[in-house]
Amino acid sequence: MEKLKKKIRSFSFWNWVIASIIFRLILIYFPNNLNLSSRPEVSTPLTSFRRLSEGYWLKQLSMSPYAGSMYHGSPLLLSLLGPLTVKRIEGQPNHLLYSLVSVIADVVSAMLIRATGQNLQVAYFGTLKSFDLVKQIEGSEVHSPGDVAALIYLCNPFTIVACMGLSTSPIENMAVILCLYGACSRLIPLAAFGWVIATHMSLYPAILIIPVIFLLGRGPDAPPRKLFLQMHQEKGVLNQSKLPPCFSWGPIIHFAFWALLWSVYVLVLCGISLKQFGGLWEMFKSTYGFILTVEDLSPNIGVLWYFFAEVFEFFWNFFLIVFHANILFMILPLAIRLHHRPCYLAYVAVCSMLKSYPSVGDSALYSGLLGWFVNELSDMQFSLFLFCGYVGVSPLSPVMHNLWIWRGTGNANFYFATTMVYACLQIVLVVEGVSAMLNHDRKLRSLITGKPRDAKS
Amino acid sequence: METFNNSKPVLVLLLLPCLLLYSLISFNSSSVEAAMHTNNWAVLVCTSRFWFNYRHMANTLSLYRTVKRLGIPDERIILMLADDMACNTRNKYPAQVFNNENHRLNLYGDNVEVDYRGYEVTVENFLRVLTGRHETAVPRSKRLLSDEGSHILLYMTGHGGDEFLKFQDSEELQSHDLADAVKQMKEKHRFKELLIMVDTCQAATLFNQLQSPGVLAIGSSMKGENSYSHHLDSDVGVSVVDRFTYYTLAFFERLNIYDNASLSSLFSSYNPSWLMSTAYYRKDLYKRNLEEVPVTNFFGSVMETIHTDAAYKALSRRNSGRFEAQMSLDSVHHAERRTLMKVNDQEETHDVNPEGNKQPLQGEEGASKCPWSTFCNKFRKGENVDSLVNYGLVTMIPLLVIPTWLVR
């Protein structure tokens, strides 16, 4: 019965995967990719396809790809994806090859999410076994986090839109997921590679260093170590092998070495490719400098554009520091509190709410990663509210944009309202998720120690 | 000791202007020698108005058509027409200007771009165009944006006399004004070579005062002679072309963009009996031999093509002198070069063979046989940057896969 159930589940998983791939392929053949690449929600100054092809064209004319402040990405992406922007095949839609690359990136990300989820599932069952709690869990419906997360990622409308909108976020997401997969599976060169590439393409994945360090030092998500000690105190059995390992620094050093190696490699390649155009300093100014100083104030689903349009320039530096430091200030206390659950920490790190130029590709990523924690977050409050909120904001945002820009019957506040709601939803999601995770830990503790504890909400 | 200490600052003060002078001289001379011919400009001026001066308009428009046909684009032509003949109320053929009574060619087609028209053609504007000293609001299409690598053709036609040229029937451009403007242009490095062609009465006197090097000038008649119109078109009612321009056009109509007729063949094609005047040219300021200079150096826009496989990078001015020297060395040795011939003898045209697949700086070829130094050379030249980056990206994959596989 178990095997049949598992077989059905895995069969339907692959069904869904193939269905989503076919759906993407059908969407590719729609004319002009449904104009998705011109939507501000999909294409930001960092991920826009038009800017990538402009950068490539400038490079072909032996001018700096950053000339004219159009392209703000990595020069390596230009060498990789640039030729695909101009290649045309007779009788096929215009950017077929590039779309295929995005689809393949999505599929690879989904597979990696699945593998990481399976890792997490194994670790979860391992900890449950060591707590002798397996019997209590077996009765209830336990979803395979890997499958769920992979399916959420693939079938999420946000992911499909980001893929069809020809943005570079599928590839950035793939790098982030690669990093997390490598860290979960203790494949340190892979993790370092993913981290370096993700940081190189957009600056914010650099914060993933904290969860990655915890992942490598301690292993995937597990209840806090003191629970184990408490359990052994209670039960009186001391079995050293069942204890989770202490924090080990060896893998960290290994990771640091590989990260250094990959960063030097990537920087050398970038330096070579930008030799005549100002070198690495120009690249840093145009990519990281552009991200950090929020130069482009065109509308997107973030809140920074509106804010910086109304703040006097005198105060820009202060507010930029505040917003960017906010990301650190969010992660560091959570790192202390959730250090035993580094994957969840990674999920929170990826929910970058105060990013300079967010797009739906980012929400695709963290929605997918949310799937890893279906079991822990099953009792999350406001889940229906959040789901309906996302479903409501998604069509409203293009509508408000249309009202504002094309019809002129609305103004920027209309659009900003939807982006504010979106940011609120993200914040509520993160806060509720963290509470749900902590509640889950408390429940485990109450199960183990047998003492009833208040379940704070 | 004390006097030495006191004289030290004085010595330094004396040394500074010497150094300054030396650097200026060396910079000037080096910059002049290093300029390579990079573009061609044409300034075509018709200075007379009224219907009976139809032929001056037709002269200028014919030369405009020739110059465009041989390759100079509109961005690099400044066309100044003092009056509008095509849409003149006395024109029986509206929007059409002919330079021959057979009406074969309409010179006023769709793509005639007149930069200065009507009353804008004044001596002041003409001198502003030449010297580049405009008001800030003057658009780019009305400026002569030449640089030190430009060859400029300056063609002027109208009514003139002894050391002057009449503009708009109300003012004059004198020969020393022109010479002064050319001197300013030379100071500001606004041309590499300048060809002045004047078709008026007593045209040769207009460039009596020229002193700047690199200037070649030809006028349709000498002092005391008149330049005559060629023929009268009884249908339009006025003379439609001047003799000097007519024979110039006859020379150019036989050419296409690939011909290499030389300037000396152009100048020797003027027959005084046909012109009814002596076409006099002044080449004392022009250092090159007229037999070697193709007419397309001024009247067209044909450049040497060098085939390189990598992306094109514009050469800096500093390197161009060395480049030019080596190019001419190569040109002597290889037999595939275009050879200059006179149009009168043979009408054959040679195909313009590119320099083959040879790299531009061939002098270094023999020196470095070692692959590492050729690699370094190529790397320094920046030709293989893209392929290097691609190789780097490709090697990333095994570098990633192998340690991952080893670690697992």
PDB file of N, CA, C and O in Angstrom, chain A residues 49 52-53 56 77-89 93-102 166 171:
ATOM      1  N   PHE A  49      15.473  41.549 -20.496  1.00  0.00           N
ATOM      2  CA  PHE A  49      16.061  40.910 -21.672  1.00  0.00           C
ATOM      3  C   PHE A  49      16.527  41.951 -22.680  1.00  0.00           C
ATOM      4  O   PHE A  49      17.581  41.809 -23.310  1.00  0.00           O
ATOM      5  N   LEU A  52      19.829  43.143 -21.772  1.00  0.00           N
ATOM      6  CA  LEU A  52      20.880  42.161 -22.049  1.00  0.00           C
ATOM      7  C   LEU A  52      21.281  42.223 -23.511  1.00  0.00           C
ATOM      8  O   LEU A  52      22.475  42.254 -23.854  1.00  0.00           O
ATOM      9  N   SER A  53      20.275  42.285 -24.405  1.00  0.00           N
ATOM     10  CA  SER A  53      20.637  42.325 -25.821  1.00  0.00           C
ATOM     11  C   SER A  53      21.294  43.646 -26.176  1.00  0.00           C
ATOM     12  O   SER A  53      22.174  43.689 -27.039  1.00  0.00           O
ATOM     13  N   TYR A  56      24.867  43.298 -25.142  1.00  0.00           N
ATOM     14  CA  TYR A  56      25.581  42.445 -26.088  1.00  0.00           C
ATOM     15  C   TYR A  56      25.899  43.205 -27.365  1.00  0.00           C
ATOM     16  O   TYR A  56      27.008  43.127 -27.918  1.00  0.00           O
ATOM     17  N   LEU A  77      27.513  36.766 -18.374  1.00  0.00           N
ATOM     18  CA  LEU A  77      26.187  36.500 -18.936  1.00  0.00           C
ATOM     19  C   LEU A  77      26.112  36.974 -20.377  1.00  0.00           C
ATOM     20  O   LEU A  77      25.440  36.379 -21.208  1.00  0.00           O
ATOM     21  N   LEU A  78      26.834  38.081 -20.661  1.00  0.00           N
ATOM     22  CA  LEU A  78      26.848  38.575 -22.031  1.00  0.00           C
ATOM     23  C   LEU A  78      27.466  37.550 -22.957  1.00  0.00           C
ATOM     24  O   LEU A  78      26.962  37.289 -24.042  1.00  0.00           O
ATOM     25  N   SER A  79      28.582  36.955 -22.498  1.00  0.00           N
ATOM     26  CA  SER A  79      29.223  35.984 -23.375  1.00  0.00           C
ATOM     27  C   SER A  79      28.365  34.739 -23.514  1.00  0.00           C
ATOM     28  O   SER A  79      28.323  34.129 -24.565  1.00  0.00           O
ATOM     29  N   LEU A  80      27.664  34.377 -22.433  1.00  0.00           N
ATOM     30  CA  LEU A  80      26.874  33.152 -22.495  1.00  0.00           C
ATOM     31  C   LEU A  80      25.573  33.360 -23.236  1.00  0.00           C
ATOM     32  O   LEU A  80      25.237  32.609 -24.140  1.00  0.00           O
ATOM     33  N   LEU A  81      24.822  34.357 -22.813  1.00  0.00           N
ATOM     34  CA  LEU A  81      23.468  34.501 -23.338  1.00  0.00           C
ATOM     35  C   LEU A  81      23.389  35.500 -24.462  1.00  0.00           C
ATOM     36  O   LEU A  81      22.389  35.561 -25.151  1.00  0.00           O
ATOM     37  N   GLY A  82      24.440  36.311 -24.599  1.00  0.00           N
ATOM     38  CA  GLY A  82      24.386  37.349 -25.616  1.00  0.00           C
ATOM     39  C   GLY A  82      24.104  36.817 -27.009  1.00  0.00           C
ATOM     40  O   GLY A  82      23.182  37.275 -27.675  1.00  0.00           O
ATOM     41  N   PRO A  83      24.876  35.815 -27.475  1.00  0.00           N
ATOM     42  CA  PRO A  83      24.622  35.329 -28.827  1.00  0.00           C
ATOM     43  C   PRO A  83      23.208  34.790 -28.993  1.00  0.00           C
ATOM     44  O   PRO A  83      22.664  34.807 -30.087  1.00  0.00           O
ATOM     45  N   LEU A  84      22.596  34.332 -27.876  1.00  0.00           N
ATOM     46  CA  LEU A  84      21.253  33.793 -28.015  1.00  0.00           C
ATOM     47  C   LEU A  84      20.226  34.882 -28.266  1.00  0.00           C
ATOM     48  O   LEU A  84      19.151  34.609 -28.780  1.00  0.00           O
ATOM     49  N   THR A  85      20.577  36.111 -27.882  1.00  0.00           N
ATOM     50  CA  THR A  85      19.589  37.163 -28.071  1.00  0.00           C
ATOM     51  C   THR A  85      19.442  37.538 -29.529  1.00  0.00           C
ATOM     52  O   THR A  85      18.440  38.117 -29.927  1.00  0.00           O
ATOM     53  N   VAL A  86      20.471  37.247 -30.326  1.00  0.00           N
ATOM     54  CA  VAL A  86      20.372  37.658 -31.720  1.00  0.00           C
ATOM     55  C   VAL A  86      20.095  36.498 -32.652  1.00  0.00           C
ATOM     56  O   VAL A  86      19.721  36.696 -33.786  1.00  0.00           O
ATOM     57  N   LYS A  87      20.287  35.283 -32.160  1.00  0.00           N
ATOM     58  CA  LYS A  87      20.114  34.158 -33.047  1.00  0.00           C
ATOM     59  C   LYS A  87      18.647  34.009 -33.409  1.00  0.00           C
ATOM     60  O   LYS A  87      17.791  33.940 -32.543  1.00  0.00           O
ATOM     61  N   ARG A  88      18.364  33.933 -34.670  1.00  0.00           N
ATOM     62  CA  ARG A  88      16.981  33.764 -35.104  1.00  0.00           C
ATOM     63  C   ARG A  88      16.905  32.525 -35.966  1.00  0.00           C
ATOM     64  O   ARG A  88      17.744  32.305 -36.827  1.00  0.00           O
ATOM     65  N   ILE A  89      15.858  31.721 -35.723  1.00  0.00           N
ATOM     66  CA  ILE A  89      15.667  30.538 -36.577  1.00  0.00           C
ATOM     67  C   ILE A  89      14.435  30.799 -37.422  1.00  0.00           C
ATOM     68  O   ILE A  89      13.424  31.297 -36.932  1.00  0.00           O
ATOM     69  N   PRO A  93       9.471  31.223 -33.283  1.00  0.00           N
ATOM     70  CA  PRO A  93       9.380  32.507 -32.594  1.00  0.00           C
ATOM     71  C   PRO A  93      10.749  33.091 -32.309  1.00  0.00           C
ATOM     72  O   PRO A  93      11.745  32.379 -32.279  1.00  0.00           O
ATOM     73  N   ASN A  94      10.731  34.375 -32.051  1.00  0.00           N
ATOM     74  CA  ASN A  94      11.967  35.137 -32.076  1.00  0.00           C
ATOM     75  C   ASN A  94      13.022  34.695 -31.102  1.00  0.00           C
ATOM     76  O   ASN A  94      14.169  34.545 -31.440  1.00  0.00           O
ATOM     77  N   HIS A  95      12.659  34.507 -29.870  1.00  0.00           N
ATOM     78  CA  HIS A  95      13.701  34.239 -28.881  1.00  0.00           C
ATOM     79  C   HIS A  95      13.586  32.828 -28.378  1.00  0.00           C
ATOM     80  O   HIS A  95      13.640  32.569 -27.186  1.00  0.00           O
ATOM     81  N   LEU A  96      13.436  31.913 -29.326  1.00  0.00           N
ATOM     82  CA  LEU A  96      13.179  30.517 -28.975  1.00  0.00           C
ATOM     83  C   LEU A  96      14.309  29.952 -28.142  1.00  0.00           C
ATOM     84  O   LEU A  96      14.088  29.332 -27.104  1.00  0.00           O
ATOM     85  N   LEU A  97      15.547  30.203 -28.576  1.00  0.00           N
ATOM     86  CA  LEU A  97      16.678  29.586 -27.895  1.00  0.00           C
ATOM     87  C   LEU A  97      16.803  30.106 -26.480  1.00  0.00           C
ATOM     88  O   LEU A  97      17.051  29.355 -25.539  1.00  0.00           O
ATOM     89  N   TYR A  98      16.606  31.404 -26.329  1.00  0.00           N
ATOM     90  CA  TYR A  98      16.716  31.976 -24.998  1.00  0.00           C
ATOM     91  C   TYR A  98      15.622  31.448 -24.094  1.00  0.00           C
ATOM     92  O   TYR A  98      15.856  31.138 -22.924  1.00  0.00           O
ATOM     93  N   SER A  99      14.393  31.341 -24.649  1.00  0.00           N
ATOM     94  CA  SER A  99      13.295  30.798 -23.838  1.00  0.00           C
ATOM     95  C   SER A  99      13.598  29.370 -23.438  1.00  0.00           C
ATOM     96  O   SER A  99      13.312  28.948 -22.315  1.00  0.00           O
ATOM     97  N   LEU A 100      14.182  28.614 -24.380  1.00  0.00           N
ATOM     98  CA  LEU A 100      14.501  27.223 -24.055  1.00  0.00           C
ATOM     99  C   LEU A 100      15.521  27.161 -22.935  1.00  0.00           C
ATOM    100  O   LEU A 100      15.437  26.304 -22.051  1.00  0.00           O
ATOM    101  N   VAL A 101      16.483  28.088 -22.964  1.00  0.00           N
ATOM    102  CA  VAL A 101      17.468  28.119 -21.880  1.00  0.00           C
ATOM    103  C   VAL A 101      16.779  28.396 -20.554  1.00  0.00           C
ATOM    104  O   VAL A 101      17.081  27.762 -19.533  1.00  0.00           O
ATOM    105  N   SER A 102      15.819  29.342 -20.551  1.00  0.00           N
ATOM    106  CA  SER A 102      15.093  29.638 -19.302  1.00  0.00           C
ATOM    107  C   SER A 102      14.321  28.418 -18.843  1.00  0.00           C
ATOM    108  O   SER A 102      14.290  28.096 -17.640  1.00  0.00           O
ATOM    109  N   LEU A 166      11.326  36.338 -20.406  1.00  0.00           N
ATOM    110  CA  LEU A 166      12.705  36.358 -20.880  1.00  0.00           C
ATOM    111  C   LEU A 166      13.615  37.127 -19.932  1.00  0.00           C
ATOM    112  O   LEU A 166      14.534  37.802 -20.347  1.00  0.00           O
ATOM    113  N   ILE A 171      17.861  32.018 -14.245  1.00  0.00           N
ATOM    114  CA  ILE A 171      19.256  31.605 -14.114  1.00  0.00           C
ATOM    115  C   ILE A 171      19.813  32.022 -12.758  1.00  0.00           C
ATOM    116  O   ILE A 171      20.571  31.274 -12.124  1.00  0.00           O
TER     117      ILE A 171
END
